PDB file of C-alpha atoms in Angstrom:
ATOM      1  CA  MET A  29    -112.907  96.747   4.575  1.00  0.00           C
ATOM      2  CA  ILE A  30    -109.608  95.110   5.489  1.00  0.00           C
ATOM      3  CA  SER A  31    -106.593  93.952   3.520  1.00  0.00           C
ATOM      4  CA  ILE A  32    -105.286  90.410   3.291  1.00  0.00           C
ATOM      5  CA  GLY A  33    -102.185  89.104   1.547  1.00  0.00           C
ATOM      6  CA  THR A  34     -99.887  91.588   3.271  1.00  0.00           C
ATOM      7  CA  PHE A  35     -97.485  89.099   4.902  1.00  0.00           C
ATOM      8  CA  PRO A  36     -95.045  86.725   3.180  1.00  0.00           C
ATOM      9  CA  ASP A  37     -95.470  83.993   5.793  1.00  0.00           C
ATOM     10  CA  THR A  38     -97.065  83.103   9.120  1.00  0.00           C
ATOM     11  CA  PHE A  39     -93.884  83.967  11.033  1.00  0.00           C
ATOM     12  CA  ALA A  40     -94.061  87.589   9.798  1.00  0.00           C
ATOM     13  CA  LEU A  41     -97.753  87.712  10.732  1.00  0.00           C
ATOM     14  CA  LEU A  42     -97.072  86.416  14.251  1.00  0.00           C
ATOM     15  CA  THR A  43     -94.243  88.934  14.622  1.00  0.00           C
ATOM     16  CA  ALA A  44     -96.640  91.758  13.708  1.00  0.00           C
ATOM     17  CA  LEU A  45     -99.173  90.517  16.284  1.00  0.00           C
ATOM     18  CA  SER A  46     -96.427  90.416  18.914  1.00  0.00           C
ATOM     19  CA  LYS A  47     -95.303  93.967  18.055  1.00  0.00           C
ATOM     20  CA  ILE A  48     -98.754  95.373  18.848  1.00  0.00           C
ATOM     21  CA  GLY A  49     -98.863  93.424  22.104  1.00  0.00           C
ATOM     22  CA  CYS A  50    -101.642  91.118  20.929  1.00  0.00           C
ATOM     23  CA  GLY A  51    -102.139  88.006  22.997  1.00  0.00           C
ATOM     24  CA  VAL A  52    -102.645  84.772  21.078  1.00  0.00           C
ATOM     25  CA  GLY A  53    -104.423  81.942  22.885  1.00  0.00           C
ATOM     26  CA  ASN A  54    -103.110  78.384  22.785  1.00  0.00           C
ATOM     27  CA  SER A  55    -105.695  76.962  20.398  1.00  0.00           C
ATOM     28  CA  ALA A  56    -105.407  80.019  18.120  1.00  0.00           C
ATOM     29  CA  ALA A  57    -101.611  79.618  18.057  1.00  0.00           C
ATOM     30  CA  GLU A  58    -102.025  75.942  17.149  1.00  0.00           C
ATOM     31  CA  ALA A  59    -104.467  76.832  14.352  1.00  0.00           C
ATOM     32  CA  LEU A  60    -102.048  79.434  12.954  1.00  0.00           C
ATOM     33  CA  ALA A  61     -99.288  76.790  12.887  1.00  0.00           C
ATOM     34  CA  ARG A  62    -101.316  74.208  10.949  1.00  0.00           C
ATOM     35  CA  PRO A  63    -101.079  73.667   7.165  1.00  0.00           C
ATOM     36  CA  ALA A  64    -104.800  74.549   6.842  1.00  0.00           C
ATOM     37  CA  PHE A  65    -103.940  78.108   7.900  1.00  0.00           C
ATOM     38  CA  THR A  66    -102.879  79.833   4.704  1.00  0.00           C
ATOM     39  CA  LEU A  67    -102.049  83.373   3.689  1.00  0.00           C
ATOM     40  CA  SER A  68    -103.149  84.966   0.459  1.00  0.00           C
ATOM     41  CA  SER A  69    -100.265  85.560  -1.928  1.00  0.00           C
ATOM     42  CA  THR A  70    -102.068  88.559  -3.446  1.00  0.00           C
ATOM     43  CA  ARG A  71    -102.843  91.771  -1.589  1.00  0.00           C
ATOM     44  CA  THR A  72    -106.636  92.026  -1.654  1.00  0.00           C
ATOM     45  CA  ALA A  73    -109.224  94.222   0.045  1.00  0.00           C
ATOM     46  CA  VAL A  74    -112.275  92.410   1.407  1.00  0.00           C
ATOM     47  CA  THR A  75    -115.512  93.775   2.803  1.00  0.00           C
ATOM     48  CA  LEU A  76    -116.716  92.246   6.048  1.00  0.00           C
ATOM     49  CA  LEU A  77    -120.151  92.057   7.635  1.00  0.00           C
ATOM     50  CA  THR A  78    -120.847  91.472  11.321  1.00  0.00           C
ATOM     51  CA  VAL A  79    -124.081  89.838  12.336  1.00  0.00           C
ATOM     52  CA  THR A  80    -125.386  87.973  15.370  1.00  0.00           C
ATOM     53  CA  ALA A  81    -127.253  84.694  15.182  1.00  0.00           C
ATOM     54  CA  ALA A  82    -130.246  86.633  16.551  1.00  0.00           C
ATOM     55  CA  ASP A  83    -129.917  89.093  13.627  1.00  0.00           C
ATOM     56  CA  LEU A  84    -130.204  86.078  11.325  1.00  0.00           C
ATOM     57  CA  GLY A  85    -133.507  85.207  13.001  1.00  0.00           C
ATOM     58  CA  PHE A  86    -132.455  82.564  15.505  1.00  0.00           C
ATOM     59  CA  SER A  87    -134.145  82.624  18.896  1.00  0.00           C
ATOM     60  CA  GLY A  88    -133.511  80.871  22.167  1.00  0.00           C
ATOM     61  CA  GLU A  89    -130.186  80.968  23.950  1.00  0.00           C
ATOM     62  CA  THR A  90    -127.944  78.940  21.626  1.00  0.00           C
ATOM     63  CA  VAL A  91    -127.886  77.540  18.106  1.00  0.00           C
ATOM     64  CA  PRO A  92    -125.576  74.973  16.473  1.00  0.00           C
ATOM     65  CA  LEU A  93    -122.732  76.536  14.495  1.00  0.00           C
ATOM     66  CA  ARG A  94    -123.755  74.536  11.421  1.00  0.00           C
ATOM     67  CA  GLN A  95    -127.168  76.252  11.335  1.00  0.00           C
ATOM     68  CA  ILE A  96    -125.610  79.726  11.620  1.00  0.00           C
ATOM     69  CA  TYR A  97    -123.267  78.991   8.723  1.00  0.00           C
ATOM     70  CA  GLU A  98    -125.999  77.424   6.557  1.00  0.00           C
ATOM     71  CA  LEU A  99    -128.349  80.378   6.936  1.00  0.00           C
ATOM     72  CA  ALA A 100    -125.597  82.971   6.492  1.00  0.00           C
ATOM     73  CA  GLN A 101    -124.534  81.298   3.245  1.00  0.00           C
ATOM     74  CA  GLN A 102    -128.152  81.090   2.042  1.00  0.00           C
ATOM     75  CA  LEU A 103    -128.325  84.857   2.588  1.00  0.00           C
ATOM     76  CA  GLY A 104    -125.255  85.341   0.371  1.00  0.00           C
ATOM     77  CA  PHE A 105    -122.557  85.737   3.021  1.00  0.00           C
ATOM     78  CA  ARG A 106    -119.355  83.804   2.516  1.00  0.00           C
ATOM     79  CA  LEU A 107    -117.137  82.089   5.030  1.00  0.00           C
ATOM     80  CA  ALA A 108    -113.922  83.987   5.582  1.00  0.00           C
ATOM     81  CA  PRO A 109    -110.463  82.615   4.885  1.00  0.00           C
ATOM     82  CA  PRO A 110    -108.584  81.963   8.154  1.00  0.00           C
ATOM     83  CA  GLU A 111    -106.235  84.884   7.443  1.00  0.00           C
ATOM     84  CA  ILE A 112    -109.118  87.281   8.156  1.00  0.00           C
ATOM     85  CA  ALA A 113    -108.796  86.702  11.918  1.00  0.00           C
ATOM     86  CA  PRO A 114    -105.194  87.876  12.468  1.00  0.00           C
ATOM     87  CA  GLN A 115    -105.530  90.567   9.804  1.00  0.00           C
ATOM     88  CA  LEU A 116    -108.661  91.942  11.468  1.00  0.00           C
ATOM     89  CA  ARG A 117    -106.861  91.831  14.817  1.00  0.00           C
ATOM     90  CA  LEU A 118    -103.982  93.878  13.336  1.00  0.00           C
ATOM     91  CA  GLN A 119    -106.244  96.363  11.558  1.00  0.00           C
ATOM     92  CA  TYR A 120    -108.902  96.853  14.263  1.00  0.00           C
ATOM     93  CA  LEU A 121    -106.888  98.358  17.097  1.00  0.00           C
ATOM     94  CA  ASP A 122    -109.699 100.474  18.565  1.00  0.00           C
ATOM     95  CA  GLN A 123    -111.964  97.498  19.301  1.00  0.00           C
ATOM     96  CA  PRO A 124    -114.247  98.294  22.256  1.00  0.00           C
ATOM     97  CA  VAL A 125    -113.634  96.470  25.525  1.00  0.00           C
ATOM     98  CA  GLY A 126    -115.925  93.470  25.810  1.00  0.00           C
ATOM     99  CA  GLU A 127    -116.371  92.942  22.074  1.00  0.00           C
ATOM    100  CA  PHE A 128    -115.736  89.438  20.737  1.00  0.00           C
ATOM    101  CA  LEU A 129    -115.968  88.855  16.968  1.00  0.00           C
ATOM    102  CA  VAL A 130    -116.203  85.217  15.905  1.00  0.00           C
ATOM    103  CA  ILE A 131    -114.809  84.668  12.434  1.00  0.00           C
ATOM    104  CA  GLY A 132    -117.245  82.725  10.267  1.00  0.00           C
ATOM    105  CA  MET A 133    -114.700  80.299   8.795  1.00  0.00           C
ATOM    106  CA  ASN A 134    -114.087  76.638   8.178  1.00  0.00           C
ATOM    107  CA  PRO A 135    -112.557  75.189  11.345  1.00  0.00           C
ATOM    108  CA  ILE A 136    -108.893  74.281  11.544  1.00  0.00           C
ATOM    109  CA  ARG A 137    -107.869  71.128  13.384  1.00  0.00           C
ATOM    110  CA  THR A 138    -105.288  71.521  16.136  1.00  0.00           C
ATOM    111  CA  TRP A 139    -102.498  68.983  16.661  1.00  0.00           C
ATOM    112  CA  THR A 140    -104.897  66.949  18.835  1.00  0.00           C
ATOM    113  CA  GLY A 141    -107.680  67.035  16.223  1.00  0.00           C
ATOM    114  CA  GLU A 142    -109.810  69.657  17.970  1.00  0.00           C
ATOM    115  CA  GLU A 143    -111.794  71.807  15.495  1.00  0.00           C
ATOM    116  CA  VAL A 144    -111.156  75.503  16.134  1.00  0.00           C
ATOM    117  CA  ILE A 145    -112.485  78.752  14.720  1.00  0.00           C
ATOM    118  CA  LEU A 146    -110.861  82.075  15.572  1.00  0.00           C
ATOM    119  CA  THR A 147    -112.177  85.035  17.545  1.00  0.00           C
ATOM    120  CA  VAL A 148    -110.875  88.618  17.556  1.00  0.00           C
ATOM    121  CA  ALA A 149    -111.466  90.115  20.985  1.00  0.00           C
ATOM    122  CA  ASN A 150    -110.810  92.827  23.509  1.00  0.00           C
ATOM    123  CA  GLY A 151    -111.578  91.207  26.835  1.00  0.00           C
ATOM    124  CA  GLY A 152    -110.425  94.209  28.856  1.00  0.00           C
ATOM    125  CA  ALA A 153    -106.850  93.057  29.418  1.00  0.00           C
ATOM    126  CA  GLY A 154    -105.791  93.905  25.873  1.00  0.00           C
ATOM    127  CA  LEU A 155    -106.281  92.842  22.291  1.00  0.00           C
ATOM    128  CA  ILE A 156    -106.374  89.084  21.785  1.00  0.00           C
ATOM    129  CA  LEU A 157    -106.810  86.413  19.155  1.00  0.00           C
ATOM    130  CA  ILE A 158    -108.315  83.241  20.554  1.00  0.00           C
ATOM    131  CA  GLY A 159    -109.714  79.963  19.349  1.00  0.00           C
ATOM    132  CA  GLN A 160    -113.059  78.470  20.218  1.00  0.00           C
ATOM    133  CA  ASP A 161    -115.003  75.303  19.530  1.00  0.00           C
ATOM    134  CA  GLY A 162    -115.502  75.021  15.780  1.00  0.00           C
ATOM    135  CA  ARG A 163    -117.422  71.738  15.654  1.00  0.00           C
ATOM    136  CA  ALA A 164    -120.535  71.880  13.473  1.00  0.00           C
ATOM    137  CA  ASP A 165    -122.693  70.938  16.462  1.00  0.00           C
ATOM    138  CA  ALA A 166    -121.058  73.457  18.844  1.00  0.00           C
ATOM    139  CA  GLU A 167    -123.807  75.410  20.606  1.00  0.00           C
ATOM    140  CA  ILE A 168    -123.202  79.131  20.040  1.00  0.00           C
ATOM    141  CA  PRO A 169    -124.999  81.876  22.003  1.00  0.00           C
ATOM    142  CA  VAL A 170    -127.417  83.730  19.695  1.00  0.00           C
ATOM    143  CA  THR A 171    -125.845  87.000  20.873  1.00  0.00           C
ATOM    144  CA  SER A 172    -122.404  86.030  19.495  1.00  0.00           C
ATOM    145  CA  ARG A 173    -121.249  88.390  16.735  1.00  0.00           C
ATOM    146  CA  PHE A 174    -119.926  86.716  13.582  1.00  0.00           C
ATOM    147  CA  VAL A 175    -117.762  88.158  10.829  1.00  0.00           C
ATOM    148  CA  PHE A 176    -118.499  86.980   7.289  1.00  0.00           C
ATOM    149  CA  LEU A 177    -117.368  88.169   3.885  1.00  0.00           C
ATOM    150  CA  ARG A 178    -119.952  90.478   2.439  1.00  0.00           C
ATOM    151  CA  SER A 179    -118.906  90.439  -1.184  1.00  0.00           C
ATOM    152  CA  LEU A 180    -116.283  89.211  -3.573  1.00  0.00           C
ATOM    153  CA  PRO A 181    -112.741  90.384  -2.884  1.00  0.00           C
ATOM    154  CA  ILE A 182    -111.655  93.602  -4.543  1.00  0.00           C
ATOM    155  CA  THR A 183    -108.247  93.476  -6.194  1.00  0.00           C
ATOM    156  CA  PRO A 184    -105.888  96.487  -6.133  1.00  0.00           C
ATOM    157  CA  ALA A 185    -106.606  97.098  -9.836  1.00  0.00           C
ATOM    158  CA  ALA A 186    -110.336  97.386  -9.103  1.00  0.00           C
ATOM    159  CA  LEU A 187    -109.626  99.822  -6.269  1.00  0.00           C
ATOM    160  CA  ASN A 188    -107.695 102.089  -8.655  1.00  0.00           C
ATOM    161  CA  ARG A 189    -110.707 102.309 -10.990  1.00  0.00           C
ATOM    162  CA  ASN A 190    -112.919 103.863  -8.312  1.00  0.00           C
TER     163      ASN A 190
END
């Protein structure tokens, strides 16, 4: 479970990423600067699920992103809001080296119109937030790990009842 809605604006979020020494790739930085990248105005806890395309039953080497999303949604997973990517990066500091988590989200168009989805990674040189091809027909390796929302968000009031 991670929290969203903890920053007043994107500038504060980027400052927090910088403070932990997180690298932000060019396409990820462009996505974070676009109007389609929004922050929740309410602090909310969300439960995430990680799954590979192979876990969803896909075989072969790659599968189009559209098919991964369609099947995940048929199984009851929801696409994540874009804020999940930087929030996960900030809240998952002990990510193993070599792990790349692709956020299952609607793509954001960069200034040049390129469709980008975000990935939270530890490539060995430190914690990073990068963008990758988010076109519906982008061929994704079946071993790629995706992050989806598992359930409806839990508000702070609901957390206090437990």
